[in-house]
XYZ file of C-alpha atoms in Angstrom:
428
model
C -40.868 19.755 21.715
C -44.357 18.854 22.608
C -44.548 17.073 25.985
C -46.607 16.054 28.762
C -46.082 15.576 32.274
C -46.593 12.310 34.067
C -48.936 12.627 37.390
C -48.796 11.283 40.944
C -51.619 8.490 41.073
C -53.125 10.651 43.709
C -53.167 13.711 41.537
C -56.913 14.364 39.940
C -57.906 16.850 36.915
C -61.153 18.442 36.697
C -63.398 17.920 34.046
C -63.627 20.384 31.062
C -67.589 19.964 31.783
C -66.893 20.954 35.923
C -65.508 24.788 34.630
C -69.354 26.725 34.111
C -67.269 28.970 31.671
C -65.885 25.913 29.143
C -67.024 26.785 25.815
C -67.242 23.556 23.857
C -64.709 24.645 19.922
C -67.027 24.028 16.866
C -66.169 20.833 15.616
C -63.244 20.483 13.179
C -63.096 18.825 9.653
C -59.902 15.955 9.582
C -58.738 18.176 7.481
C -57.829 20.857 9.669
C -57.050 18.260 12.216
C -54.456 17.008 10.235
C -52.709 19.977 8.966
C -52.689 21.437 12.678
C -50.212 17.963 13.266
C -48.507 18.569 10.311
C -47.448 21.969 11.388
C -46.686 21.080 14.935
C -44.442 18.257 14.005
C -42.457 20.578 11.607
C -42.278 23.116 13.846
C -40.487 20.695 16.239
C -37.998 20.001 13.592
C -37.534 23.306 12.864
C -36.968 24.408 16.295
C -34.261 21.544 16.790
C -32.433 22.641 14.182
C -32.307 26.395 15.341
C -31.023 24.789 18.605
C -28.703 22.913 16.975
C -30.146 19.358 17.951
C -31.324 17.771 14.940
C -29.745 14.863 13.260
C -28.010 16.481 11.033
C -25.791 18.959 13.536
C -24.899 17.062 16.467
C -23.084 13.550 16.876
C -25.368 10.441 17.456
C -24.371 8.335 20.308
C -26.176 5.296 21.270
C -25.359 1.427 22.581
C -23.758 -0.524 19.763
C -26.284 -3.067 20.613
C -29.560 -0.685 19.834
C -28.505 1.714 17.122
C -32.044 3.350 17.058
C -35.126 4.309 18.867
C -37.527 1.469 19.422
C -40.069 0.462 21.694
C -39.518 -1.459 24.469
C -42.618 -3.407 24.846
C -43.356 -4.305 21.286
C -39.427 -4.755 20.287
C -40.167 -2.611 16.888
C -38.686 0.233 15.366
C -40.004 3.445 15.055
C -39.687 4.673 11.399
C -40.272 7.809 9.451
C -40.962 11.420 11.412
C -40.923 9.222 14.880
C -37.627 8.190 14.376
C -36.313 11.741 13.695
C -38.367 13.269 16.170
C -37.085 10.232 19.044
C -33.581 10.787 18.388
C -33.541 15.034 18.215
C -34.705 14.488 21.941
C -31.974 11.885 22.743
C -29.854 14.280 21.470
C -31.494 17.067 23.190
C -31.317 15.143 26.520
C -28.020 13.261 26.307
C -29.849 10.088 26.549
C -28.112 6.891 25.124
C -30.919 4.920 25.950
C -33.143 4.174 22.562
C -36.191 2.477 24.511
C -39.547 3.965 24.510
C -43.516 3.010 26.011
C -46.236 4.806 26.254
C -47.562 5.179 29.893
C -50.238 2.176 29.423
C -47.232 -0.153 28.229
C -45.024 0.307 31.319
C -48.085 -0.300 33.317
C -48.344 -3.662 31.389
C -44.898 -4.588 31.994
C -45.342 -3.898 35.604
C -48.117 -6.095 36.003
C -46.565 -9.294 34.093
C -43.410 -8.800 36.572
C -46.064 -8.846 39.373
C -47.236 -12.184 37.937
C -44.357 -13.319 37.907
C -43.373 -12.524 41.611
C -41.170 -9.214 41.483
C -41.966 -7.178 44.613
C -43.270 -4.251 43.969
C -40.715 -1.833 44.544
C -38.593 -3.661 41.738
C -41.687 -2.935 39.563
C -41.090 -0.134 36.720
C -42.745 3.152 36.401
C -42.729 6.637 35.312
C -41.012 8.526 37.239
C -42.659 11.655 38.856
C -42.522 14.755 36.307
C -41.379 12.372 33.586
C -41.877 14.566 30.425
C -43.655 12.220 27.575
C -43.001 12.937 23.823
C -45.944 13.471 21.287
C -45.272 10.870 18.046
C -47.718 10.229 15.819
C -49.148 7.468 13.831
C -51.335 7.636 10.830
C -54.811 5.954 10.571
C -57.201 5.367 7.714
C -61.122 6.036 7.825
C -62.998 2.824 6.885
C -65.950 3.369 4.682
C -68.838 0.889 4.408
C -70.957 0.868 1.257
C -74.178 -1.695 0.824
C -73.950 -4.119 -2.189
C -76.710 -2.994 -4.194
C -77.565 -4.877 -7.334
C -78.306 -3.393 -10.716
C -81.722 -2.198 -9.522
C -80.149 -0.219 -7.135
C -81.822 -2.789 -3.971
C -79.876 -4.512 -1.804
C -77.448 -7.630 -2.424
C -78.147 -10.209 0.037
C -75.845 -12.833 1.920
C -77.262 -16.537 2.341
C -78.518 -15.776 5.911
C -80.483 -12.959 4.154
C -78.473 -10.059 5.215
C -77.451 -7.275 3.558
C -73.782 -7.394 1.748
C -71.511 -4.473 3.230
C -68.645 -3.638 1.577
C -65.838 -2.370 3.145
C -63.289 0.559 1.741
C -60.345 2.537 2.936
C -61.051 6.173 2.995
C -58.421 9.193 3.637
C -55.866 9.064 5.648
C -55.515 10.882 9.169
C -52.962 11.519 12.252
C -53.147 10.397 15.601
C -50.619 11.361 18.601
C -49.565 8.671 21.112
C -46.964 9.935 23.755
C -44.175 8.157 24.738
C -41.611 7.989 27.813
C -37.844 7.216 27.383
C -36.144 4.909 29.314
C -34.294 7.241 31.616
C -37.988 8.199 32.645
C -39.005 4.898 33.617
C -37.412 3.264 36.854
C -36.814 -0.782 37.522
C -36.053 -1.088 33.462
C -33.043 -4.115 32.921
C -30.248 -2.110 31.571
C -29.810 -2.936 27.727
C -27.494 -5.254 26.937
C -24.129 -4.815 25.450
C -22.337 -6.301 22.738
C -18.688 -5.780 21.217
C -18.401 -3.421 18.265
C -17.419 -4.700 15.282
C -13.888 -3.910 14.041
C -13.186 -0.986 12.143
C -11.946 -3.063 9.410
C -15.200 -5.339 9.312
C -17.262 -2.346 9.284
C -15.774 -1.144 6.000
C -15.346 -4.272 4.537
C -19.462 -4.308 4.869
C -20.126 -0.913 3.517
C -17.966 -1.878 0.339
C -19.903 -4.594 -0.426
C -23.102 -2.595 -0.272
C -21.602 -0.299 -2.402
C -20.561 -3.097 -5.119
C -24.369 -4.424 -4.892
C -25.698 -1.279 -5.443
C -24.512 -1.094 -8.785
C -23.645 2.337 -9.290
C -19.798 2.624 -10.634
C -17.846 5.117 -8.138
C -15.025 6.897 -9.506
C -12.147 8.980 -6.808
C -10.800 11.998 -8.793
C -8.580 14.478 -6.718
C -11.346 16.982 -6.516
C -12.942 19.021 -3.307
C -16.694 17.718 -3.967
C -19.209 14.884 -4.620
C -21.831 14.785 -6.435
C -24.372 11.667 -8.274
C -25.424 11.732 -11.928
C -28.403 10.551 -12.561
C -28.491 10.540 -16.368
C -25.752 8.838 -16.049
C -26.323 6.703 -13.191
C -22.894 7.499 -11.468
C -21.056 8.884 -8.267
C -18.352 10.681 -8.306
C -16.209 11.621 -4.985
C -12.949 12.762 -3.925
C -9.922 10.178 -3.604
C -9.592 9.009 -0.083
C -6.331 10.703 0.741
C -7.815 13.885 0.754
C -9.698 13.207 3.758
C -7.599 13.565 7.325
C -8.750 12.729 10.565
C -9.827 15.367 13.090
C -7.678 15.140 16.338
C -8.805 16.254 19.800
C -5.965 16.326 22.558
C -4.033 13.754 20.603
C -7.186 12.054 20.001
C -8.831 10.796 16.805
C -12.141 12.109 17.149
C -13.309 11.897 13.494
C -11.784 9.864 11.232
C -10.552 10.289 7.615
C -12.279 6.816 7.108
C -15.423 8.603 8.531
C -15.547 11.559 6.999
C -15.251 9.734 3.360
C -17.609 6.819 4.160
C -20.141 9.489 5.228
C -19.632 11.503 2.094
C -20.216 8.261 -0.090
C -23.027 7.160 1.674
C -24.759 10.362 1.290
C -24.499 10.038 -2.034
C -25.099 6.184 -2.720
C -28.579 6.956 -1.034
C -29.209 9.630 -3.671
C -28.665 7.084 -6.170
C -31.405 4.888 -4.689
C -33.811 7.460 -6.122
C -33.042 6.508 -9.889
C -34.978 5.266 -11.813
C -34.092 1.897 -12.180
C -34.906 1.900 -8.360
C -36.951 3.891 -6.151
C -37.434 6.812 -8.652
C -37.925 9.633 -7.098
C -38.042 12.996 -8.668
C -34.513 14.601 -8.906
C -34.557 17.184 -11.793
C -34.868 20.318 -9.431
C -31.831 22.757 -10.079
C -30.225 24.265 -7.116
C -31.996 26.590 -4.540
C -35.491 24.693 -5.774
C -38.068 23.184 -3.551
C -37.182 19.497 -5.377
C -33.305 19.852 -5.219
C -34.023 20.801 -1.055
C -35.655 17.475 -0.792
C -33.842 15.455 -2.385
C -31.154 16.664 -0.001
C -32.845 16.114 2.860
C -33.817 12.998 1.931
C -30.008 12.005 1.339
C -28.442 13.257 4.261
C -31.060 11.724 6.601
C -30.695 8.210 4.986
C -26.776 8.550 5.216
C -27.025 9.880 8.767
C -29.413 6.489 9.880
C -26.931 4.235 7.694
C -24.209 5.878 10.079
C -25.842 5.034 12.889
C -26.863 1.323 12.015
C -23.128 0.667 10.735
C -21.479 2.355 13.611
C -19.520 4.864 12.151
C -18.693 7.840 14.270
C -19.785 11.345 13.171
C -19.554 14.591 13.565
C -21.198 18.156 12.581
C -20.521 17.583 8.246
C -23.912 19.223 7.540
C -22.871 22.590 9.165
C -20.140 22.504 6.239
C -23.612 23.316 4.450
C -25.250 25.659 6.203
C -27.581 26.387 3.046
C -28.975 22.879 3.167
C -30.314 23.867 6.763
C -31.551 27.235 5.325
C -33.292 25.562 2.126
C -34.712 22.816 4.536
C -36.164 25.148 7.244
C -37.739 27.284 3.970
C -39.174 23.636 2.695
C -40.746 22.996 5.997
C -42.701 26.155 6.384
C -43.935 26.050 2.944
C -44.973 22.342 3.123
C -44.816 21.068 6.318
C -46.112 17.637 4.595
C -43.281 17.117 2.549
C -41.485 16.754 5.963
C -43.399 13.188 6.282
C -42.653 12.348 2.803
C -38.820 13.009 3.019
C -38.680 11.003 6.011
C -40.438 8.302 4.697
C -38.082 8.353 1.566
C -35.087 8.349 3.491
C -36.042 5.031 5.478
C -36.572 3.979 1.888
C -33.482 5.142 0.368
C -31.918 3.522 3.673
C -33.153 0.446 3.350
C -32.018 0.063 -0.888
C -28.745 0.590 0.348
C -28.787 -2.404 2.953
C -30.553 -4.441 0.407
C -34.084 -5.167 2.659
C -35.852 -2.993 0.850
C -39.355 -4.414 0.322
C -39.100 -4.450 -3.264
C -35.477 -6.213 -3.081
C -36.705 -8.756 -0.062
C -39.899 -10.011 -2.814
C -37.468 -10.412 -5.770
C -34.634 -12.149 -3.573
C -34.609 -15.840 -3.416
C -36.934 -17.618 -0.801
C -34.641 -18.719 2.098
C -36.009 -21.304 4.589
C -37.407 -19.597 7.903
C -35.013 -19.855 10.374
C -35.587 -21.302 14.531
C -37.319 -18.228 16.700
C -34.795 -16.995 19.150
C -35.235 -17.372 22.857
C -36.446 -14.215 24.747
C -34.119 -11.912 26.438
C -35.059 -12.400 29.996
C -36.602 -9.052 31.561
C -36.950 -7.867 28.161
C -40.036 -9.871 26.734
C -39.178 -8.832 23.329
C -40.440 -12.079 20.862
C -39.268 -12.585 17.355
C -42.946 -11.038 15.713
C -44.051 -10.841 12.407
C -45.923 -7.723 11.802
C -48.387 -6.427 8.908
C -49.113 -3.253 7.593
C -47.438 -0.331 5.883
C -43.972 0.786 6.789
C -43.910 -1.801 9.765
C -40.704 -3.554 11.658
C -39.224 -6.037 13.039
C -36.760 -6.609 15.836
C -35.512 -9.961 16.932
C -33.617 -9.620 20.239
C -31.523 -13.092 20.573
C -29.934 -14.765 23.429
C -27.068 -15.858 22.310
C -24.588 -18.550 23.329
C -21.947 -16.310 24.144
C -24.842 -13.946 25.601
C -24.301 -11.325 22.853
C -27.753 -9.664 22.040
C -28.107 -9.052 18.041
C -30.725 -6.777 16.190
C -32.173 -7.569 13.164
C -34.095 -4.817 11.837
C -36.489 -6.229 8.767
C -39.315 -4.403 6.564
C -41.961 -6.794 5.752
C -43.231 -6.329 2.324
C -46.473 -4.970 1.255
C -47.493 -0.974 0.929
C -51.004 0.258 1.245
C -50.645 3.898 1.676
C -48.566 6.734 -0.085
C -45.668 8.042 0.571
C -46.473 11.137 2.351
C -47.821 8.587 5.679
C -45.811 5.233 4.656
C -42.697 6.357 7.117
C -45.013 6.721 9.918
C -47.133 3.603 11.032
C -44.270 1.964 12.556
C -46.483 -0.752 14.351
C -44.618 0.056 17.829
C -47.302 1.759 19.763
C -49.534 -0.720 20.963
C -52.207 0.279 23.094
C -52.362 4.074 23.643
């Protein structure tokens, strides 16, 4: 993983322009700006999975109350690549902690508390040698054209000015670097709440099922599979699953292990059509059928998360999904992006907030802002832009914290850099 190291405030670099034998690089095009990113961030994947710390091999474990990464200071979620690349380090480092800031943010919080009177060895910072992680957010160049008039001279405002028009140009990558929470001292612990019951749990993921609108059908068979011509999913009956014991222990459940098998394939039939419609006519071994299963297990694995169902190593039942997804990434590190940003797609169908579902859903009336978590600072916030979140921490009555994760509605870019802007960064 790409990191930096945090620095004692006494600790001083030397400028590139103090060393009499810096060479200043030629410049570089965006282009080759961008694809350098692109590589790097796949290569991180890549070298997760050959440790066996991606998503997709190892068990997620994280407080009921925050089920994914988000930021800390802003109260939004990351999305897309971030959120992949966030919680292969958690899993790397055994952190259950899913708050991130950059370096600039914790130096904000600090100096609120110090407004507001906390001595200044309860303030938080990063903690010497704290190793940041590189995320990334995309950015689009802004092109400016004058009005010109059929003459080819210049159009004119009433003050006499020239008219500029204004036009989004290509996209590009930035990095911003981010601490976790175990790196930063004086943080509040996160608050806990009470898992649901089993029994509520699967009561909920039935009912997504039913408004998904895709007939399911349990045949005693040993796989599952989606139609798409004929719009259907197909699975083996529930008794065939058994729960995995450990010391007289249920470690995995039967319940588990077939919600996480229908899940994975109710997210592939979010891509019909009739909904998101993605391309899903590659045979198997192809580049297309590869993505489409990456895209599916990554969306199941983040609905297993959010719902709370535990989970274990499935995907190394597949080891040639691993094999075909490693071959995808070096030969298009891009489509990495994309697949992420279809899976938080195919994610969101499935829990019924996807954009498109949220515009044609009947207008409810806007309900009271919560109060603020106290040491959190986390407000209820609307937020605009492409593939944006929002997270309203509550205080609750009965002090129980709830998350709300919404998409607003509204996409301006494409879907290779829609996963990524998740609006959680805030000053660099």
């Amino acid at each position: 993983m790409k990191r930096t190291t945090a620095k004692s405030p006494k600790e001083r670099t030397t400028p590139a322009s103090a060393d009499p034998g810096n060479v200043t690089p030629p410049k570089r095009s965006v282009e080759d700006v961008n694809n350098q990113l692109y590589r790097e961030a796949a290569q991180r994947i890549l070298q997760a999975i050959e440790a066996g710390t991606s998503i997709w091999q190892k068990p997620w474990i994280a407080p009921s109350s925050h089920r994914r990464p988000f930021n800390a200071h802003t109260g939004l979620n990351y999305l897309g690549m971030n959120r992949v690349l966030l919680m292969t380090e958690m899993m790397a480092n055994d952190w259950t902690d899913t708050r991130f800031m950059t370096y600039k943010q914790v130096q904000a919080l600090a100096q609120d508390m110090k407004r507001s009177g906390t001595p200044d060895d309860e303030l938080p910072y990063v903690k010497k040698g704290a190793q940041s992680i590189t995320i990334y957010k995309v950015g689009r160049q802004e092109i400016k054209r004058p009005r010109v008039d059929s003459s080819g001279k210049p159009v004119l405002d009433q003050a006499g000015q020239p008219i500029v028009d204004k036009a989004l140009g290509r996209t590009f990558l930035q990095t911003y670097r981010v601490f976790n929470a175990n790196n930063i001292a004086n943080l509040p612990p996160l608050p806990e709440v009470e898992r649901k019951p089993t029994w509520e749990v699967h009561a909920e993921i039935e009912a997504l099922v039913k408004k998904l609108g895709v007939p399911v059908s349990y045949e005693p068979i040993s796989q599952a599979f989606y139609q798409p011509g004929l719009d259907r999913i197909t699975v083996p009956e529930r008794s065939q699953y058994k729960d995995s014991v450990t010391d007289g222990v249920v470690v995995y459940s039967a319940a588990a292990k077939h919600y996480s098998v229908l899940l994975h394939e109710c997210c592939h039939a979010t891509g019909h059509e009739s909904r998101l419609k993605r391309e899903m006519s590659g045979g198997r071994g192809s580049a297309e059928y590869a993505r489409e299963e990456l895209i599916a297990e990554t969306a199941s694995t983040y609905l297993m998360c959010e719902l709370g169902l535990e989970s274990d190593e499935v995907i190394n039942q597949h080891a040639s999904y691993l094999e075909g997804w490693a071959k995808l990434i070096k030969d298009d590190p891009r489509a990495l992006f994309q697949a992420f940003s279809a899976a938080e797609k195919a994610a969101d169908w499935f829990m019924q907030r996807h954009e498109r579902q949220l515009a044609e859903a009947p207008q409810v009336p806007p309900q009271p802002a919560p109060s603020l978590v106290q040491g959190f600072g986390i407000p209820q916030q609307q937020v605009g832009g492409i593939g944006q979140g929002l997270v309203a921490v509550a205080q609750m009555p009965s002090s129980a914290v709830r998350i709300n994760g919404l998409r607003p509605a509204g996409e301006l870019l494409d879907a290779a850099v829609a996963g990524l802007n998740s609006g959680s960064l805030g000053p660099a």
